């Protein structure tokens, strides 16, 4: 059964797959966009049928949402994105397994997914893999993927890769939080708190901040009393008439979020089941986003964001931001209330600033605040550690004197003069990935975000710079890239990477007319080591050989492992004669190598195919096919040798021709284009009137033309298709004999040497004879002398087993072998068919005449009947009659004809 890692799909490299995720995070894309990019990247990287992301996957959750999903074309698409779905038995079990494990949960079984994943017919999943994500230590998410095609399960390498990708995605989600925006919101809330005179002012100012952050059409804030009833109500960006409608909605339908301690997002208010009977048909609002304001586990108010019909719906990013704002606003509201009732208002404000200071010092990123002149005002502890200085040392200095931020590619300054940047109009936030040079001259890779700070009058008084060290993240991506391009066992580049470099070499040949050679190595006798000592020994052997080969090739050359025991060497800047010398040295190296395992010593060989890369070599597939063919020819010619591919190579052309015939034979089986023909055999003794003949095989071409057997039989023999052809001939001959109700006849059926040696084939013949009403004495199996001698013991067992049932046997083409008479006396046959090469020239060639006469006499002595083939004229017929040959076959008697057109009633 094939593993997923062996599936030859056109997948992207790990860097190609992960780069869009990192880019989306660098661009501060919203969460919906970031998740969509991540799911698309996982989908393309693992070549799966479906990828989905669920939230939340808490063990106590009663509902969840499918936040993002990607399916292959033709599969049912999920229609329930971002809708609450009930947690059923399967989903709950999957959540529990994922939460209990720090590694991927893998199902390599045939298990149907729950119906709500597809909303139509459940997809039969051959392989499923999922893992929980914990971004910012919040509610867990569940990333999962599946394959439905047969024999395509998850490999251990794919599990390891999936674990690394989820760690990468978690880090990216952590970095995507809008630190600079939330920092600015915190500063504005502190400023609002300092100027608030009453709670209504605070609520209205908070709604203005939130509306600027998320930009809904309307923003509403409510506060609740100790009994949970509506107490205060303020709004922003809405007329008095529409405010009354929102008041009715929030006041009359407070149960929409009454028991929820998380955000509620409704994309279409008119279709919500709790609101269908409540809202008028012409209600002007479409979407709603509610976030509870919670203090010490108790809901003290709610925030509602609304949009009109045909405008945008709220996103998951909006939901996360609204919850973050609600948490910050709850603290601001509680602080304001405490300040009002406190006798020391100034002390309360001081404590608020202290809390803000502690928050900055506890944040997981390096935060630097800068005044309008570009001088450092504050460093949090992580910034001190990252830059390698203290706040007291850095305070009052320009940022450029303390640290240096350079562009990754150009190594130019990201912002050379912050004071000049702040003086521009308008001043826009910036974010990018940069190189950080600290006071210790160390270079780190950091995710950088800088945004201006504004006071209540919208005047810029400084900037906040947020840095996150992503050096470990880059190292992880580099490690994943190495794993995706290198063979785990040998450390060599894998087939995917080898094909990338081969394609580059082909492009170089076309553009610059350079010389490269592809060397394809296939180990001989490797299977003996695996079968004798096990796969551990085989793995050790491959590692040792990889080391030897790597040491022998030139520094500029490229060595890769292409398959189980196959290696490829790309000889760059190398002429063919030089490449042949290198290939010969590799052949001798492997031939002289001895592998020792637990006291056993093994000697190996290697078959090598060489393909020079030229402008007319074709593309990647053509070159690899040519290398494989050349390697096959080397192996077919005796192994442990080198064969160089040339366009006019007759051996290669023959191999290609045979391979084409193999495909045509298999297609003929599928399209039922085989036919049985019949050629009569006549007794020279006129007293015998038994119908006697030989069944012959023909194949119809795609154009309905008739193809003779010698056109496709050699390929069938070489690629072991003869047993399948023999089975077809036997089955269809028995059917034809039954249809024509032939009761008295002797029908000859040819058998190959492959079939004679096959115990299962003997069992097949016996079963066919037992099922068919055909009398076994009507069947005469013909075995060539060459096949009988080559498989002597098997032939004797085969003949004796069927003769016991009643079948008869003829030794075909007798006289063509060198040891015919020595073996004849031990073969229990009934007929000798004299080879036609002697018969056709016996009139003019006395030696051929003597051979025919000798074979006939030996047959008579042994009590065998003789049959002469290739009888084409009356002169040959008279000679054979004079010798006393029993039967004749040839054009003078009758040529091959379709079996159903045979005149069985003709007794001539």
PDB file of N, CA, C and O in Angstrom, residues 3-44:
ATOM      1  N   UNK A   3       2.299   4.940   0.605  1.00  0.00           N
ATOM      2  CA  UNK A   3       2.176   6.003   1.602  1.00  0.00           C
ATOM      3  C   UNK A   3       1.994   7.331   0.902  1.00  0.00           C
ATOM      4  O   UNK A   3       2.379   7.524  -0.241  1.00  0.00           O
ATOM      5  N   UNK A   4       1.435   8.267   1.693  1.00  0.00           N
ATOM      6  CA  UNK A   4       1.183   9.585   1.142  1.00  0.00           C
ATOM      7  C   UNK A   4       2.402  10.261   0.643  1.00  0.00           C
ATOM      8  O   UNK A   4       2.370  10.997  -0.303  1.00  0.00           O
ATOM      9  N   UNK A   5       3.590  10.007   1.353  1.00  0.00           N
ATOM     10  CA  UNK A   5       4.796  10.673   0.939  1.00  0.00           C
ATOM     11  C   UNK A   5       5.311  10.220  -0.364  1.00  0.00           C
ATOM     12  O   UNK A   5       6.154  10.811  -0.985  1.00  0.00           O
ATOM     13  N   UNK A   6       4.767   9.043  -0.894  1.00  0.00           N
ATOM     14  CA  UNK A   6       5.240   8.507  -2.163  1.00  0.00           C
ATOM     15  C   UNK A   6       4.370   8.913  -3.315  1.00  0.00           C
ATOM     16  O   UNK A   6       4.592   8.538  -4.453  1.00  0.00           O
ATOM     17  N   UNK A   7       3.324   9.610  -3.030  1.00  0.00           N
ATOM     18  CA  UNK A   7       2.428  10.027  -4.086  1.00  0.00           C
ATOM     19  C   UNK A   7       3.109  11.022  -4.952  1.00  0.00           C
ATOM     20  O   UNK A   7       3.581  12.037  -4.506  1.00  0.00           O
ATOM     21  N   UNK A   8       3.134  10.836  -6.297  1.00  0.00           N
ATOM     22  CA  UNK A   8       3.871  11.728  -7.194  1.00  0.00           C
ATOM     23  C   UNK A   8       2.971  12.847  -7.643  1.00  0.00           C
ATOM     24  O   UNK A   8       2.445  12.862  -8.733  1.00  0.00           O
ATOM     25  N   UNK A   9       2.817  13.698  -6.799  1.00  0.00           N
ATOM     26  CA  UNK A   9       2.037  14.840  -7.135  1.00  0.00           C
ATOM     27  C   UNK A   9       2.896  16.030  -7.255  1.00  0.00           C
ATOM     28  O   UNK A   9       3.934  16.106  -6.643  1.00  0.00           O
ATOM     29  N   UNK A  10       2.392  17.045  -8.081  1.00  0.00           N
ATOM     30  CA  UNK A  10       3.173  18.259  -8.270  1.00  0.00           C
ATOM     31  C   UNK A  10       2.956  19.178  -7.087  1.00  0.00           C
ATOM     32  O   UNK A  10       2.113  20.062  -7.084  1.00  0.00           O
ATOM     33  N   UNK A  11       3.695  18.943  -6.027  1.00  0.00           N
ATOM     34  CA  UNK A  11       3.543  19.780  -4.851  1.00  0.00           C
ATOM     35  C   UNK A  11       4.551  20.927  -4.850  1.00  0.00           C
ATOM     36  O   UNK A  11       5.630  20.810  -5.410  1.00  0.00           O
ATOM     37  N   UNK A  12       4.201  22.055  -4.095  1.00  0.00           N
ATOM     38  CA  UNK A  12       5.182  23.123  -3.973  1.00  0.00           C
ATOM     39  C   UNK A  12       6.240  22.764  -2.945  1.00  0.00           C
ATOM     40  O   UNK A  12       6.052  21.865  -2.126  1.00  0.00           O
ATOM     41  N   UNK A  13       7.369  23.462  -2.965  1.00  0.00           N
ATOM     42  CA  UNK A  13       8.375  23.271  -1.934  1.00  0.00           C
ATOM     43  C   UNK A  13       7.845  23.851  -0.639  1.00  0.00           C
ATOM     44  O   UNK A  13       6.891  24.637  -0.613  1.00  0.00           O
ATOM     45  N   UNK A  14       8.484  23.492   0.474  1.00  0.00           N
ATOM     46  CA  UNK A  14       8.017  23.958   1.776  1.00  0.00           C
ATOM     47  C   UNK A  14       8.115  25.471   1.878  1.00  0.00           C
ATOM     48  O   UNK A  14       7.239  26.133   2.430  1.00  0.00           O
ATOM     49  N   UNK A  15       9.207  26.063   1.287  1.00  0.00           N
ATOM     50  CA  UNK A  15       9.335  27.521   1.334  1.00  0.00           C
ATOM     51  C   UNK A  15       8.250  28.193   0.510  1.00  0.00           C
ATOM     52  O   UNK A  15       7.690  29.222   0.888  1.00  0.00           O
ATOM     53  N   UNK A  16       7.936  27.599  -0.667  1.00  0.00           N
ATOM     54  CA  UNK A  16       6.858  28.153  -1.498  1.00  0.00           C
ATOM     55  C   UNK A  16       5.528  28.094  -0.774  1.00  0.00           C
ATOM     56  O   UNK A  16       4.683  28.979  -0.926  1.00  0.00           O
ATOM     57  N   UNK A  17       5.297  27.010   0.009  1.00  0.00           N
ATOM     58  CA  UNK A  17       4.022  26.857   0.701  1.00  0.00           C
ATOM     59  C   UNK A  17       3.902  27.787   1.899  1.00  0.00           C
ATOM     60  O   UNK A  17       2.826  28.311   2.181  1.00  0.00           O
ATOM     61  N   UNK A  18       5.006  28.008   2.631  1.00  0.00           N
ATOM     62  CA  UNK A  18       4.934  28.794   3.866  1.00  0.00           C
ATOM     63  C   UNK A  18       5.110  30.290   3.627  1.00  0.00           C
ATOM     64  O   UNK A  18       4.706  31.101   4.439  1.00  0.00           O
ATOM     65  N   UNK A  19       5.737  30.659   2.492  1.00  0.00           N
ATOM     66  CA  UNK A  19       6.001  32.079   2.247  1.00  0.00           C
ATOM     67  C   UNK A  19       4.725  32.924   2.222  1.00  0.00           C
ATOM     68  O   UNK A  19       4.711  34.027   2.781  1.00  0.00           O
ATOM     69  N   UNK A  20       3.608  32.454   1.555  1.00  0.00           N
ATOM     70  CA  UNK A  20       2.388  33.291   1.564  1.00  0.00           C
ATOM     71  C   UNK A  20       1.842  33.544   2.964  1.00  0.00           C
ATOM     72  O   UNK A  20       1.302  34.610   3.233  1.00  0.00           O
ATOM     73  N   UNK A  21       1.991  32.567   3.886  1.00  0.00           N
ATOM     74  CA  UNK A  21       1.494  32.755   5.255  1.00  0.00           C
ATOM     75  C   UNK A  21       2.305  33.851   5.934  1.00  0.00           C
ATOM     76  O   UNK A  21       1.751  34.787   6.532  1.00  0.00           O
ATOM     77  N   UNK A  22       3.612  33.712   5.853  1.00  0.00           N
ATOM     78  CA  UNK A  22       4.466  34.729   6.478  1.00  0.00           C
ATOM     79  C   UNK A  22       4.239  36.103   5.857  1.00  0.00           C
ATOM     80  O   UNK A  22       4.238  37.120   6.553  1.00  0.00           O
ATOM     81  N   UNK A  23       4.024  36.152   4.535  1.00  0.00           N
ATOM     82  CA  UNK A  23       3.799  37.437   3.861  1.00  0.00           C
ATOM     83  C   UNK A  23       2.495  38.065   4.326  1.00  0.00           C
ATOM     84  O   UNK A  23       2.417  39.281   4.547  1.00  0.00           O
ATOM     85  N   UNK A  24       1.433  37.224   4.460  1.00  0.00           N
ATOM     86  CA  UNK A  24       0.142  37.735   4.923  1.00  0.00           C
ATOM     87  C   UNK A  24       0.262  38.304   6.334  1.00  0.00           C
ATOM     88  O   UNK A  24      -0.317  39.339   6.660  1.00  0.00           O
ATOM     89  N   UNK A  25       1.049  37.613   7.181  1.00  0.00           N
ATOM     90  CA  UNK A  25       1.239  38.126   8.539  1.00  0.00           C
ATOM     91  C   UNK A  25       2.048  39.414   8.516  1.00  0.00           C
ATOM     92  O   UNK A  25       1.766  40.352   9.261  1.00  0.00           O
ATOM     93  N   UNK A  26       3.056  39.479   7.632  1.00  0.00           N
ATOM     94  CA  UNK A  26       3.875  40.691   7.529  1.00  0.00           C
ATOM     95  C   UNK A  26       3.048  41.877   7.071  1.00  0.00           C
ATOM     96  O   UNK A  26       3.279  43.013   7.482  1.00  0.00           O
ATOM     97  N   UNK A  27       2.058  41.622   6.191  1.00  0.00           N
ATOM     98  CA  UNK A  27       1.183  42.681   5.678  1.00  0.00           C
ATOM     99  C   UNK A  27       0.068  43.045   6.637  1.00  0.00           C
ATOM    100  O   UNK A  27      -0.804  43.847   6.310  1.00  0.00           O
ATOM    101  N   UNK A  28       0.038  42.385   7.819  1.00  0.00           N
ATOM    102  CA  UNK A  28      -1.018  42.598   8.810  1.00  0.00           C
ATOM    103  C   UNK A  28      -2.396  42.328   8.196  1.00  0.00           C
ATOM    104  O   UNK A  28      -3.345  43.094   8.389  1.00  0.00           O
ATOM    105  N   UNK A  29      -2.493  41.241   7.432  1.00  0.00           N
ATOM    106  CA  UNK A  29      -3.793  40.848   6.895  1.00  0.00           C
ATOM    107  C   UNK A  29      -4.720  40.488   8.050  1.00  0.00           C
ATOM    108  O   UNK A  29      -4.281  40.068   9.121  1.00  0.00           O
ATOM    109  N   UNK A  30      -6.037  40.660   7.806  1.00  0.00           N
ATOM    110  CA  UNK A  30      -6.958  40.292   8.871  1.00  0.00           C
ATOM    111  C   UNK A  30      -6.945  38.771   9.052  1.00  0.00           C
ATOM    112  O   UNK A  30      -6.442  38.026   8.218  1.00  0.00           O
ATOM    113  N   UNK A  31      -7.540  38.330  10.189  1.00  0.00           N
ATOM    114  CA  UNK A  31      -7.437  36.914  10.538  1.00  0.00           C
ATOM    115  C   UNK A  31      -8.103  36.032   9.493  1.00  0.00           C
ATOM    116  O   UNK A  31      -7.598  34.959   9.152  1.00  0.00           O
ATOM    117  N   UNK A  32      -9.255  36.460   8.953  1.00  0.00           N
ATOM    118  CA  UNK A  32      -9.928  35.648   7.931  1.00  0.00           C
ATOM    119  C   UNK A  32      -9.019  35.413   6.731  1.00  0.00           C
ATOM    120  O   UNK A  32      -8.907  34.296   6.216  1.00  0.00           O
ATOM    121  N   UNK A  33      -8.354  36.494   6.278  1.00  0.00           N
ATOM    122  CA  UNK A  33      -7.450  36.368   5.130  1.00  0.00           C
ATOM    123  C   UNK A  33      -6.255  35.494   5.478  1.00  0.00           C
ATOM    124  O   UNK A  33      -5.832  34.646   4.694  1.00  0.00           O
ATOM    125  N   UNK A  34      -5.702  35.703   6.683  1.00  0.00           N
ATOM    126  CA  UNK A  34      -4.543  34.917   7.096  1.00  0.00           C
ATOM    127  C   UNK A  34      -4.879  33.440   7.171  1.00  0.00           C
ATOM    128  O   UNK A  34      -4.108  32.588   6.710  1.00  0.00           O
ATOM    129  N   UNK A  35      -6.046  33.109   7.726  1.00  0.00           N
ATOM    130  CA  UNK A  35      -6.446  31.706   7.831  1.00  0.00           C
ATOM    131  C   UNK A  35      -6.692  31.107   6.460  1.00  0.00           C
ATOM    132  O   UNK A  35      -6.363  29.944   6.195  1.00  0.00           O
ATOM    133  N   UNK A  36      -7.298  31.886   5.550  1.00  0.00           N
ATOM    134  CA  UNK A  36      -7.541  31.387   4.192  1.00  0.00           C
ATOM    135  C   UNK A  36      -6.224  31.072   3.487  1.00  0.00           C
ATOM    136  O   UNK A  36      -6.082  30.036   2.829  1.00  0.00           O
ATOM    137  N   UNK A  37      -5.251  31.964   3.643  1.00  0.00           N
ATOM    138  CA  UNK A  37      -3.935  31.725   3.034  1.00  0.00           C
ATOM    139  C   UNK A  37      -3.287  30.487   3.649  1.00  0.00           C
ATOM    140  O   UNK A  37      -2.689  29.658   2.953  1.00  0.00           O
ATOM    141  N   UNK A  38      -3.399  30.328   4.984  1.00  0.00           N
ATOM    142  CA  UNK A  38      -2.796  29.178   5.654  1.00  0.00           C
ATOM    143  C   UNK A  38      -3.429  27.877   5.179  1.00  0.00           C
ATOM    144  O   UNK A  38      -2.728  26.893   4.902  1.00  0.00           O
ATOM    145  N   UNK A  39      -4.769  27.849   5.088  1.00  0.00           N
ATOM    146  CA  UNK A  39      -5.459  26.631   4.642  1.00  0.00           C
ATOM    147  C   UNK A  39      -5.077  26.302   3.199  1.00  0.00           C
ATOM    148  O   UNK A  39      -4.837  25.145   2.847  1.00  0.00           O
ATOM    149  N   UNK A  40      -5.009  27.325   2.328  1.00  0.00           N
ATOM    150  CA  UNK A  40      -4.587  27.091   0.930  1.00  0.00           C
ATOM    151  C   UNK A  40      -3.175  26.530   0.877  1.00  0.00           C
ATOM    152  O   UNK A  40      -2.870  25.642   0.072  1.00  0.00           O
ATOM    153  N   UNK A  41      -2.285  27.037   1.734  1.00  0.00           N
ATOM    154  CA  UNK A  41      -0.898  26.573   1.732  1.00  0.00           C
ATOM    155  C   UNK A  41      -0.810  25.119   2.189  1.00  0.00           C
ATOM    156  O   UNK A  41      -0.091  24.319   1.599  1.00  0.00           O
ATOM    157  N   UNK A  42      -1.534  24.765   3.267  1.00  0.00           N
ATOM    158  CA  UNK A  42      -1.549  23.374   3.733  1.00  0.00           C
ATOM    159  C   UNK A  42      -2.138  22.468   2.652  1.00  0.00           C
ATOM    160  O   UNK A  42      -1.659  21.359   2.402  1.00  0.00           O
ATOM    161  N   UNK A  43      -3.195  22.957   1.991  1.00  0.00           N
ATOM    162  CA  UNK A  43      -3.858  22.169   0.935  1.00  0.00           C
ATOM    163  C   UNK A  43      -2.880  21.830  -0.192  1.00  0.00           C
ATOM    164  O   UNK A  43      -2.804  20.681  -0.650  1.00  0.00           O
ATOM    165  N   UNK A  44      -2.109  22.803  -0.631  1.00  0.00           N
ATOM    166  CA  UNK A  44      -1.183  22.560  -1.739  1.00  0.00           C
ATOM    167  C   UNK A  44       0.042  21.775  -1.282  1.00  0.00           C
ATOM    168  O   UNK A  44       0.572  20.970  -2.027  1.00  0.00           O
TER     169      UNK A  44
END
